[in-house]
mmCIF file of C-alpha atoms in Angstrom:
data_model
loop_
_atom_site.group_PDB
_atom_site.id
_atom_site.type_symbol
_atom_site.label_atom_id
_atom_site.label_comp_id
_atom_site.label_asym_id
_atom_site.label_seq_id
_atom_site.Cartn_x
_atom_site.Cartn_y
_atom_site.Cartn_z
ATOM 1 C CA MET O 1 0.000 0.000 0.000
ATOM 2 C CA ALA O 2 1.331 3.432 -0.861
ATOM 3 C CA VAL O 3 2.641 5.518 2.004
ATOM 4 C CA PHE O 4 0.610 8.637 2.708
ATOM 5 C CA ARG O 5 2.660 11.735 1.846
ATOM 6 C CA LYS O 6 2.030 15.450 2.036
ATOM 7 C CA ASN O 7 3.572 18.171 -0.063
ATOM 8 C CA SER O 8 5.119 21.222 1.602
ATOM 9 C CA ALA O 9 2.031 23.370 1.018
ATOM 10 C CA ALA O 10 -0.164 20.821 2.763
ATOM 11 C CA MET O 11 2.294 20.737 5.663
ATOM 12 C CA MET O 12 2.004 24.498 6.071
ATOM 13 C CA VAL O 13 -1.792 24.244 6.104
ATOM 14 C CA MET O 14 -1.623 21.530 8.729
ATOM 15 C CA LEU O 15 0.711 23.518 10.936
ATOM 16 C CA GLY O 16 -1.448 26.595 10.589
ATOM 17 C CA THR O 17 -4.676 24.790 11.327
ATOM 18 C CA LEU O 18 -3.639 22.323 14.000
ATOM 19 C CA LEU O 19 -0.785 23.897 15.868
ATOM 20 C CA ILE O 20 -0.515 27.621 15.346
ATOM 21 C CA GLY O 21 -4.142 28.516 14.783
ATOM 22 C CA SER O 22 -5.700 31.918 14.647
ATOM 23 C CA GLY O 23 -8.463 33.804 16.323
ATOM 24 C CA CYS O 24 -8.808 34.811 19.914
ATOM 25 C CA GLY O 25 -10.564 33.608 23.014
ATOM 26 C CA THR O 26 -11.464 35.258 26.244
ATOM 27 C CA MET O 27 -9.105 34.743 29.165
ATOM 28 C CA SER O 28 -11.739 35.351 31.829
ATOM 29 C CA GLY O 29 -10.901 32.170 33.749
ATOM 30 C CA HIS O 30 -11.839 28.530 33.634
ATOM 31 C CA ARG O 31 -13.458 27.589 36.947
ATOM 32 C CA ASN O 32 -16.392 25.810 35.300
ATOM 33 C CA VAL O 33 -14.099 24.072 32.825
ATOM 34 C CA ASP O 34 -12.017 22.697 35.703
ATOM 35 C CA LEU O 35 -15.185 21.581 37.481
ATOM 36 C CA GLY O 36 -16.380 19.826 34.327
ATOM 37 C CA LEU O 37 -13.082 17.978 33.960
ATOM 38 C CA ALA O 38 -13.358 16.821 37.571
ATOM 39 C CA HIS O 39 -16.844 15.491 36.789
ATOM 40 C CA ILE O 40 -15.435 13.556 33.817
ATOM 41 C CA GLU O 41 -12.812 12.031 36.104
ATOM 42 C CA SER O 42 -15.678 10.866 38.330
ATOM 43 C CA HIS O 43 -17.701 9.617 35.310
ATOM 44 C CA GLU O 44 -20.400 12.227 35.971
ATOM 45 C CA TYR O 45 -20.985 13.100 32.363
ATOM 46 C CA GLU O 46 -24.275 14.978 32.634
ATOM 47 C CA GLU O 47 -22.797 17.182 35.344
ATOM 48 C CA ALA O 48 -19.712 17.749 33.168
ATOM 49 C CA ALA O 49 -21.869 18.904 30.256
ATOM 50 C CA GLN O 50 -23.739 21.279 32.570
ATOM 51 C CA SER O 51 -20.441 22.742 33.791
ATOM 52 C CA PHE O 52 -19.296 23.321 30.231
ATOM 53 C CA ASP O 53 -22.588 25.026 29.414
ATOM 54 C CA ALA O 54 -21.986 27.288 32.401
ATOM 55 C CA ALA O 55 -18.426 27.937 31.217
ATOM 56 C CA GLU O 56 -19.687 28.981 27.795
ATOM 57 C CA ALA O 57 -22.307 31.276 29.324
ATOM 58 C CA ALA O 58 -19.627 32.853 31.515
ATOM 59 C CA GLY O 59 -17.323 33.431 28.559
ATOM 60 C CA GLU O 60 -14.536 31.240 29.886
ATOM 61 C CA ASN O 61 -11.394 30.519 27.869
ATOM 62 C CA GLY O 62 -12.582 28.971 24.594
ATOM 63 C CA ARG O 63 -9.338 27.111 23.950
ATOM 64 C CA LEU O 64 -9.681 25.268 27.265
ATOM 65 C CA LEU O 65 -13.426 24.833 26.942
ATOM 66 C CA TYR O 66 -13.350 23.215 23.497
ATOM 67 C CA ARG O 67 -10.550 20.900 24.584
ATOM 68 C CA ALA O 68 -12.559 19.849 27.637
ATOM 69 C CA LYS O 69 -15.671 19.294 25.521
ATOM 70 C CA GLY O 70 -13.613 17.089 23.219
ATOM 71 C CA ILE O 71 -12.457 15.013 26.171
ATOM 72 C CA LEU O 72 -16.090 14.607 27.248
ATOM 73 C CA ASN O 73 -17.074 13.560 23.718
ATOM 74 C CA ARG O 74 -14.288 10.924 23.682
ATOM 75 C CA SER O 75 -15.467 9.558 27.029
ATOM 76 C CA LEU O 76 -18.973 9.183 25.595
ATOM 77 C CA GLY O 77 -17.772 7.569 22.363
ATOM 78 C CA GLU O 78 -18.821 10.638 20.344
ATOM 79 C CA TYR O 79 -15.674 10.665 18.263
ATOM 80 C CA ASP O 80 -16.791 12.909 15.399
ATOM 81 C CA GLU O 81 -17.893 15.556 17.891
ATOM 82 C CA ALA O 82 -14.601 15.137 19.763
ATOM 83 C CA VAL O 83 -12.627 15.818 16.590
ATOM 84 C CA SER O 84 -14.662 18.955 15.947
ATOM 85 C CA ASN O 85 -14.053 20.315 19.444
ATOM 86 C CA PHE O 86 -10.336 19.511 19.466
ATOM 87 C CA LEU O 87 -9.964 21.354 16.168
ATOM 88 C CA LYS O 88 -11.837 24.348 17.601
ATOM 89 C CA SER O 89 -9.523 24.351 20.609
ATOM 90 C CA LEU O 90 -6.446 24.315 18.393
ATOM 91 C CA ALA O 91 -7.872 27.055 16.183
ATOM 92 C CA ALA O 92 -8.249 29.249 19.280
ATOM 93 C CA THR O 93 -4.514 29.083 19.956
ATOM 94 C CA SER O 94 -2.723 32.340 19.337
ATOM 95 C CA GLY O 95 1.035 32.622 19.010
ATOM 96 C CA ILE O 96 3.473 29.765 19.490
ATOM 97 C CA PRO O 97 1.812 26.477 20.535
ATOM 98 C CA GLY O 98 2.440 25.338 24.089
ATOM 99 C CA ASP O 99 2.438 21.977 25.817
ATOM 100 C CA MET O 100 -1.348 21.932 26.090
ATOM 101 C CA ASP O 101 -1.707 22.361 22.328
ATOM 102 C CA PHE O 102 0.561 19.399 21.698
ATOM 103 C CA ASP O 103 -1.409 17.411 24.247
ATOM 104 C CA THR O 104 -4.625 18.329 22.431
ATOM 105 C CA ASN O 105 -3.064 17.138 19.190
ATOM 106 C CA TYR O 106 -2.321 13.782 20.783
ATOM 107 C CA TYR O 107 -5.983 13.562 21.826
ATOM 108 C CA LEU O 108 -7.011 14.499 18.283
ATOM 109 C CA ALA O 109 -4.767 11.919 16.632
ATOM 110 C CA ASP O 110 -5.927 9.178 18.988
ATOM 111 C CA THR O 111 -9.549 10.056 18.229
ATOM 112 C CA TYR O 112 -8.866 9.813 14.506
ATOM 113 C CA MET O 113 -7.405 6.371 15.160
ATOM 114 C CA LYS O 114 -10.564 5.326 17.000
ATOM 115 C CA LEU O 115 -12.477 6.403 13.894
ATOM 116 C CA GLU O 116 -9.974 4.373 11.808
ATOM 117 C CA LYS O 117 -9.063 7.575 9.950
ATOM 118 C CA TYR O 118 -5.401 6.666 9.881
ATOM 119 C CA ASP O 119 -4.382 9.152 7.191
ATOM 120 C CA GLU O 120 -5.798 11.988 9.282
ATOM 121 C CA ALA O 121 -4.046 10.726 12.413
ATOM 122 C CA GLU O 122 -0.769 10.536 10.504
ATOM 123 C CA LYS O 123 -1.164 14.178 9.434
ATOM 124 C CA VAL O 124 -1.451 15.223 13.055
ATOM 125 C CA TYR O 125 1.722 13.365 14.022
ATOM 126 C CA ASP O 126 3.467 14.880 10.983
ATOM 127 C CA ALA O 127 2.503 18.317 12.293
ATOM 128 C CA ILE O 128 3.771 17.547 15.791
ATOM 129 C CA LEU O 129 7.082 16.255 14.444
ATOM 130 C CA ALA O 130 7.502 19.302 12.215
ATOM 131 C CA LEU O 131 7.847 21.350 15.406
ATOM 132 C CA ARG O 132 9.213 18.703 17.772
ATOM 133 C CA LYS O 133 11.677 16.784 15.671
ATOM 134 C CA ARG O 134 12.958 14.686 18.572
ATOM 135 C CA ASP O 135 9.596 13.621 20.011
ATOM 136 C CA LYS O 136 10.032 9.863 20.380
ATOM 137 C CA ASP O 137 6.386 9.404 21.429
ATOM 138 C CA ALA O 138 5.144 11.037 18.228
ATOM 139 C CA TYR O 139 7.422 8.801 16.149
ATOM 140 C CA TYR O 140 6.151 5.727 17.995
ATOM 141 C CA MET O 141 2.512 6.732 17.605
ATOM 142 C CA ARG O 142 2.942 7.633 13.949
ATOM 143 C CA GLY O 143 4.581 4.260 13.439
ATOM 144 C CA LEU O 144 1.605 2.588 15.086
ATOM 145 C CA THR O 145 -0.750 4.543 12.841
ATOM 146 C CA LYS O 146 1.174 3.456 9.746
ATOM 147 C CA LEU O 147 1.138 -0.154 10.928
ATOM 148 C CA TYR O 148 -2.654 -0.005 11.264
ATOM 149 C CA ASN O 149 -2.750 1.541 7.804
ATOM 150 C CA ASN O 150 -0.803 -1.398 6.297
ATOM 151 C CA ASP O 151 2.336 0.696 5.780
ATOM 152 C CA HIS O 152 4.796 -1.733 7.336
ATOM 153 C CA GLU O 153 7.867 -0.078 5.841
ATOM 154 C CA GLY O 154 6.876 3.358 7.092
ATOM 155 C CA ALA O 155 6.014 1.973 10.523
ATOM 156 C CA THR O 156 9.412 0.290 10.808
ATOM 157 C CA ALA O 157 11.180 3.542 9.884
ATOM 158 C CA ASP O 158 9.297 5.476 12.580
ATOM 159 C CA PHE O 159 9.849 2.802 15.219
ATOM 160 C CA ASN O 160 13.563 2.867 14.431
ATOM 161 C CA ARG O 161 13.627 6.659 14.791
ATOM 162 C CA ALA O 162 11.878 6.436 18.152
ATOM 163 C CA MET O 163 14.383 3.858 19.399
ATOM 164 C CA ALA O 164 17.352 5.872 18.126
ATOM 165 C CA LEU O 165 16.112 8.876 20.112
ATOM 166 C CA SER O 166 15.832 6.781 23.273
ATOM 167 C CA PRO O 167 18.594 4.148 23.176
ATOM 168 C CA ARG O 168 18.047 2.820 26.714
ATOM 169 C CA ASN O 169 14.259 2.906 26.779
ATOM 170 C CA TYR O 170 13.396 -0.782 27.048
ATOM 171 C CA ASP O 171 9.712 -0.120 27.759
ATOM 172 C CA LEU O 172 9.502 1.552 24.340
ATOM 173 C CA ARG O 173 11.058 -1.492 22.698
ATOM 174 C CA ILE O 174 8.569 -3.762 24.423
ATOM 175 C CA MET O 175 5.673 -1.595 23.171
ATOM 176 C CA ILE O 176 7.076 -1.804 19.640
ATOM 177 C CA TYR O 177 7.426 -5.579 19.998
ATOM 178 C CA LYS O 178 3.781 -5.835 21.079
ATOM 179 C CA ALA O 179 2.633 -3.652 18.179
ATOM 180 C CA LEU O 180 4.591 -5.646 15.613
ATOM 181 C CA SER O 181 3.383 -8.950 17.077
ATOM 182 C CA ALA O 182 -0.242 -7.819 16.958
ATOM 183 C CA GLY O 183 0.294 -6.750 13.348
ATOM 184 C CA GLY O 184 1.643 -10.155 12.310
ATOM 185 C CA PHE O 185 5.365 -9.298 12.496
ATOM 186 C CA GLU O 186 6.312 -11.083 15.711
ATOM 187 C CA ASP O 187 9.705 -12.247 14.413
ATOM 188 C CA GLU O 188 10.716 -8.638 13.751
ATOM 189 C CA GLY O 189 9.604 -7.676 17.222
ATOM 190 C CA LYS O 190 11.624 -10.485 18.759
ATOM 191 C CA GLU O 191 14.718 -9.332 16.877
ATOM 192 C CA ILE O 192 14.382 -5.962 18.602
ATOM 193 C CA LEU O 193 14.163 -7.605 22.025
ATOM 194 C CA GLU O 194 17.005 -10.023 21.339
ATOM 195 C CA ALA O 195 19.187 -7.085 20.367
ATOM 196 C CA CYS O 196 18.484 -5.585 23.796
ATOM 197 C CA LEU O 197 19.889 -8.647 25.555
ATOM 198 C CA ASN O 198 22.818 -8.915 23.149
ATOM 199 C CA ASN O 199 23.959 -5.311 23.451
ATOM 200 C CA THR O 200 25.680 -6.024 26.805
ATOM 201 C CA ASP O 201 24.496 -2.715 28.261
ATOM 202 C CA PRO O 202 26.292 -2.576 31.635
ATOM 203 C CA ASN O 203 23.491 -0.415 33.046
ATOM 204 C CA MET O 204 20.697 -2.806 32.131
ATOM 205 C CA THR O 205 18.891 -3.777 35.328
ATOM 206 C CA ASN O 206 17.773 -7.246 36.378
ATOM 207 C CA TYR O 207 14.185 -6.055 36.045
ATOM 208 C CA GLU O 208 14.800 -4.930 32.459
ATOM 209 C CA LYS O 209 16.491 -8.242 31.642
ATOM 210 C CA GLY O 210 13.544 -10.037 33.216
ATOM 211 C CA GLN O 211 11.079 -8.008 31.138
ATOM 212 C CA ILE O 212 12.847 -8.767 27.880
ATOM 213 C CA SER O 213 13.227 -12.459 28.738
ATOM 214 C CA TYR O 214 9.525 -12.671 29.615
ATOM 215 C CA TYR O 215 8.380 -11.280 26.272
ATOM 216 C CA LEU O 216 10.844 -13.512 24.429
ATOM 217 C CA GLY O 217 9.207 -16.498 26.129
ATOM 218 C CA ASN O 218 12.257 -17.391 28.227
ATOM 219 C CA ASN O 219 10.309 -17.875 31.450
ATOM 220 C CA ALA O 220 13.074 -19.543 33.454
ATOM 221 C CA ASP O 221 15.479 -16.682 32.691
ATOM 222 C CA ALA O 222 12.733 -14.149 33.378
ATOM 223 C CA GLN O 223 11.971 -15.647 36.790
ATOM 224 C CA SER O 224 15.655 -15.749 37.674
ATOM 225 C CA TYR O 225 16.220 -12.078 36.815
ATOM 226 C CA LEU O 226 12.989 -10.956 38.461
ATOM 227 C CA GLU O 227 13.703 -12.833 41.673
ATOM 228 C CA LEU O 228 17.047 -11.037 41.809
ATOM 229 C CA ALA O 229 15.303 -7.716 41.176
ATOM 230 C CA ARG O 230 12.716 -8.399 43.869
ATOM 231 C CA ASN O 231 15.492 -8.682 46.451
ATOM 232 C CA GLU O 232 17.330 -5.530 45.406
ATOM 233 C CA ARG O 233 17.082 -2.712 47.933
ATOM 234 C CA ASP O 234 16.562 0.229 45.552
ATOM 235 C CA THR O 235 14.273 -1.439 42.988
ATOM 236 C CA GLU O 236 10.589 -0.489 42.807
ATOM 237 C CA LYS O 237 8.977 -3.757 43.816
ATOM 238 C CA ALA O 238 5.424 -3.549 42.415
ATOM 239 C CA PRO O 239 6.240 -3.869 38.676
ATOM 240 C CA VAL O 240 8.731 -6.635 39.461
ATOM 241 C CA VAL O 241 6.111 -8.579 41.438
ATOM 242 C CA LEU O 242 3.480 -8.052 38.745
ATOM 243 C CA LEU O 243 5.695 -9.504 36.023
ATOM 244 C CA LEU O 244 7.091 -12.250 38.257
ATOM 245 C CA GLY O 245 3.584 -13.489 38.938
ATOM 246 C CA GLN O 246 2.808 -13.397 35.231
ATOM 247 C CA THR O 247 5.737 -15.699 34.492
ATOM 248 C CA GLY O 248 3.885 -18.260 36.594
ATOM 249 C CA GLU O 249 0.565 -17.517 34.883
ATOM 250 C CA LYS O 250 2.184 -17.978 31.491
ATOM 251 C CA GLN O 251 3.137 -21.515 32.488
ATOM 252 C CA GLY O 252 -0.263 -22.235 34.021
ATOM 253 C CA ASP O 253 1.167 -22.181 37.547
ATOM 254 C CA TYR O 254 -1.525 -20.012 39.100
ATOM 255 C CA ASN O 255 -0.718 -21.156 42.623
ATOM 256 C CA TYR O 256 2.775 -19.687 42.265
ATOM 257 C CA ALA O 257 1.393 -16.438 40.837
ATOM 258 C CA ILE O 258 -1.241 -16.125 43.578
ATOM 259 C CA SER O 259 1.433 -16.691 46.210
ATOM 260 C CA VAL O 260 3.643 -13.971 44.712
ATOM 261 C CA TYR O 261 0.780 -11.464 44.592
ATOM 262 C CA LYS O 262 -0.617 -12.222 48.051
ATOM 263 C CA THR O 263 2.806 -12.096 49.695
ATOM 264 C CA PHE O 264 3.429 -8.659 48.259
ATOM 265 C CA LEU O 265 -0.048 -7.296 49.036
ATOM 266 C CA ALA O 266 0.264 -8.421 52.651
ATOM 267 C CA GLU O 267 3.152 -5.945 52.944
ATOM 268 C CA ASP O 268 1.886 -3.194 50.629
ATOM 269 C CA SER O 269 -1.811 -3.249 49.728
ATOM 270 C CA ASN O 270 -1.937 0.018 47.756
ATOM 271 C CA HIS O 271 -1.680 -1.575 44.298
ATOM 272 C CA PRO O 272 -4.913 -1.988 42.300
ATOM 273 C CA ASP O 273 -3.048 -3.483 39.332
ATOM 274 C CA ILE O 274 -1.806 -6.365 41.480
ATOM 275 C CA TYR O 275 -5.259 -6.912 42.988
ATOM 276 C CA ASN O 276 -6.558 -7.088 39.429
ATOM 277 C CA GLN O 277 -3.985 -9.673 38.397
ATOM 278 C CA LEU O 278 -4.626 -11.683 41.553
ATOM 279 C CA GLY O 279 -8.341 -11.708 40.803
ATOM 280 C CA MET O 280 -7.750 -12.942 37.263
ATOM 281 C CA CYS O 281 -5.644 -15.809 38.614
ATOM 282 C CA GLN O 282 -8.404 -16.704 41.067
ATOM 283 C CA ILE O 283 -10.924 -16.797 38.213
ATOM 284 C CA ASN O 284 -8.655 -19.240 36.390
ATOM 285 C CA MET O 285 -8.511 -21.367 39.547
ATOM 286 C CA GLY O 286 -12.319 -21.334 39.866
ATOM 287 C CA ASP O 287 -12.207 -19.255 43.057
ATOM 288 C CA TYR O 288 -14.835 -16.747 42.000
ATOM 289 C CA GLU O 289 -15.596 -15.534 45.517
ATOM 290 C CA GLY O 290 -11.905 -14.817 46.101
ATOM 291 C CA ALA O 291 -11.703 -13.065 42.726
ATOM 292 C CA VAL O 292 -14.610 -10.762 43.580
ATOM 293 C CA ALA O 293 -12.944 -9.910 46.891
ATOM 294 C CA SER O 294 -9.693 -9.057 45.086
ATOM 295 C CA PHE O 295 -11.396 -6.860 42.498
ATOM 296 C CA GLU O 296 -13.389 -5.046 45.177
ATOM 297 C CA ALA O 297 -10.227 -4.463 47.228
ATOM 298 C CA GLY O 298 -8.618 -2.950 44.153
ATOM 299 C CA LEU O 299 -11.641 -0.759 43.419
ATOM 300 C CA ALA O 300 -11.712 0.454 47.026
ATOM 301 C CA LEU O 301 -8.337 2.118 46.440
ATOM 302 C CA GLY O 302 -10.085 4.601 44.149
ATOM 303 C CA ASN O 303 -7.434 4.670 41.420
ATOM 304 C CA SER O 304 -9.234 5.710 38.232
ATOM 305 C CA ASP O 305 -6.465 4.280 36.028
ATOM 306 C CA TYR O 306 -7.487 0.739 37.007
ATOM 307 C CA SER O 307 -11.172 1.078 37.911
ATOM 308 C CA ARG O 308 -12.343 0.179 34.413
ATOM 309 C CA ALA O 309 -10.463 -3.124 34.236
ATOM 310 C CA LEU O 310 -11.288 -4.046 37.829
ATOM 311 C CA LEU O 311 -15.013 -3.463 37.407
ATOM 312 C CA MET O 312 -15.211 -5.368 34.122
ATOM 313 C CA ASN O 313 -13.268 -8.291 35.588
ATOM 314 C CA GLU O 314 -15.533 -8.324 38.639
ATOM 315 C CA ILE O 315 -18.480 -8.657 36.252
ATOM 316 C CA THR O 316 -16.685 -11.566 34.586
ATOM 317 C CA ALA O 317 -16.184 -13.274 37.965
ATOM 318 C CA TYR O 318 -19.891 -13.017 38.767
ATOM 319 C CA GLU O 319 -20.745 -14.406 35.324
ATOM 320 C CA HIS O 320 -18.472 -17.413 35.860
ATOM 321 C CA ALA O 321 -20.081 -17.952 39.250
ATOM 322 C CA GLY O 322 -23.513 -17.957 37.588
ATOM 323 C CA ASN O 323 -24.648 -14.862 39.471
ATOM 324 C CA PHE O 324 -26.050 -13.114 36.421
ATOM 325 C CA ALA O 325 -28.278 -10.780 38.439
ATOM 326 C CA GLN O 326 -25.293 -9.173 40.177
ATOM 327 C CA ALA O 327 -23.304 -9.167 36.941
ATOM 328 C CA LYS O 328 -26.168 -7.339 35.228
ATOM 329 C CA THR O 329 -26.358 -4.725 38.009
ATOM 330 C CA LEU O 330 -22.627 -4.085 37.836
ATOM 331 C CA MET O 331 -22.757 -3.918 34.046
ATOM 332 C CA GLU O 332 -25.371 -1.174 34.253
ATOM 333 C CA ASN O 333 -22.984 0.775 36.482
ATOM 334 C CA TYR O 334 -20.100 0.070 34.123
ATOM 335 C CA ARG O 335 -22.024 1.255 31.080
ATOM 336 C CA LYS O 336 -22.889 4.536 32.819
ATOM 337 C CA ALA O 337 -19.232 5.095 33.683
ATOM 338 C CA TYR O 338 -17.770 3.924 30.348
ATOM 339 C CA PRO O 339 -20.383 4.480 27.620
ATOM 340 C CA ASP O 340 -17.712 4.367 24.890
ATOM 341 C CA ASP O 341 -17.094 0.619 25.384
ATOM 342 C CA ALA O 342 -18.740 -1.154 22.444
ATOM 343 C CA ASP O 343 -17.747 -4.609 23.719
ATOM 344 C CA ALA O 344 -19.497 -3.902 27.014
ATOM 345 C CA GLU O 345 -22.615 -2.895 25.115
ATOM 346 C CA ARG O 346 -22.716 -6.340 23.502
ATOM 347 C CA GLU O 347 -22.060 -7.978 26.859
ATOM 348 C CA GLU O 348 -24.930 -6.007 28.394
ATOM 349 C CA ILE O 349 -27.252 -7.391 25.704
ATOM 350 C CA PHE O 350 -26.027 -10.912 26.538
ATOM 351 C CA LEU O 351 -26.709 -10.414 30.255
ATOM 352 C CA SER O 352 -30.173 -9.081 29.556
ATOM 353 C CA THR O 353 -31.110 -12.538 28.237
ATOM 354 C CA ARG O 354 -29.975 -14.305 31.402
#
């Protein structure tokens, strides 16, 4: 498939429209905008919309208001409306674009990707990179966009640029491996990871070696490195424990994984991601009551980054237990909080027949 290209005139239009913008907006404050964003964080979407209406009536900063409206639209799965509002926010930028404008562009590009408008998403990343030529995240995301758009050669070039800009970023290399594997190029992804282990980086940590070994399928090596990392004084323990348990899961040894997670949580319970993984192991062991308890303990921590996964997995545990009434009730709550989840919509229809 031909790679999408833009001529220099088109680039100038893109920079003018998306990043530099024109027009003016009032700078009379943004109290209602901030309140609306807080409502979004709490999944109170009607209240958020009311706050934005109040912000508009009060003449609050249009650049911030349109951006916030776009975020609300994305949360509701209203992607066309989100695009429109992000573009309005960018058009209200005057002067040199700041960090918030670049952040809005990332939102815009991601929304285009949700709409499967990959050419449009690529244009946005082109515009970002025209002004931030060393933005490794933009190169990675543009590479992902090209991969989705069947431009394997272009994707590889962007992934290579991202890695060159961040030579010791092993998390980035793992993300690229995952993307290539999902796109049917697992061997290429493995070559990237193997190169990490073969480069004899003296600063490579045991955790990083364990990560790479895990994704290469070398579970014995992964466990060995991760056990070493777990006993190191200055290493952050939670990500080590999470991956160490998953080495057991990968081999079907759920008892080992459960032991790793429970031992850690007994010492430090403030980790919803580990409660989530523990619950998934308990589902696989048929301990649905224990799984529900784990998911609820994770949800009680109030971390919005993990609430979505925890709540959906709790629904799954109730389904496996045959408690469809409770699963249905929780699904109704989930759908109110995450209306953009099309898979959950289908699952809600399934539960309605039970």
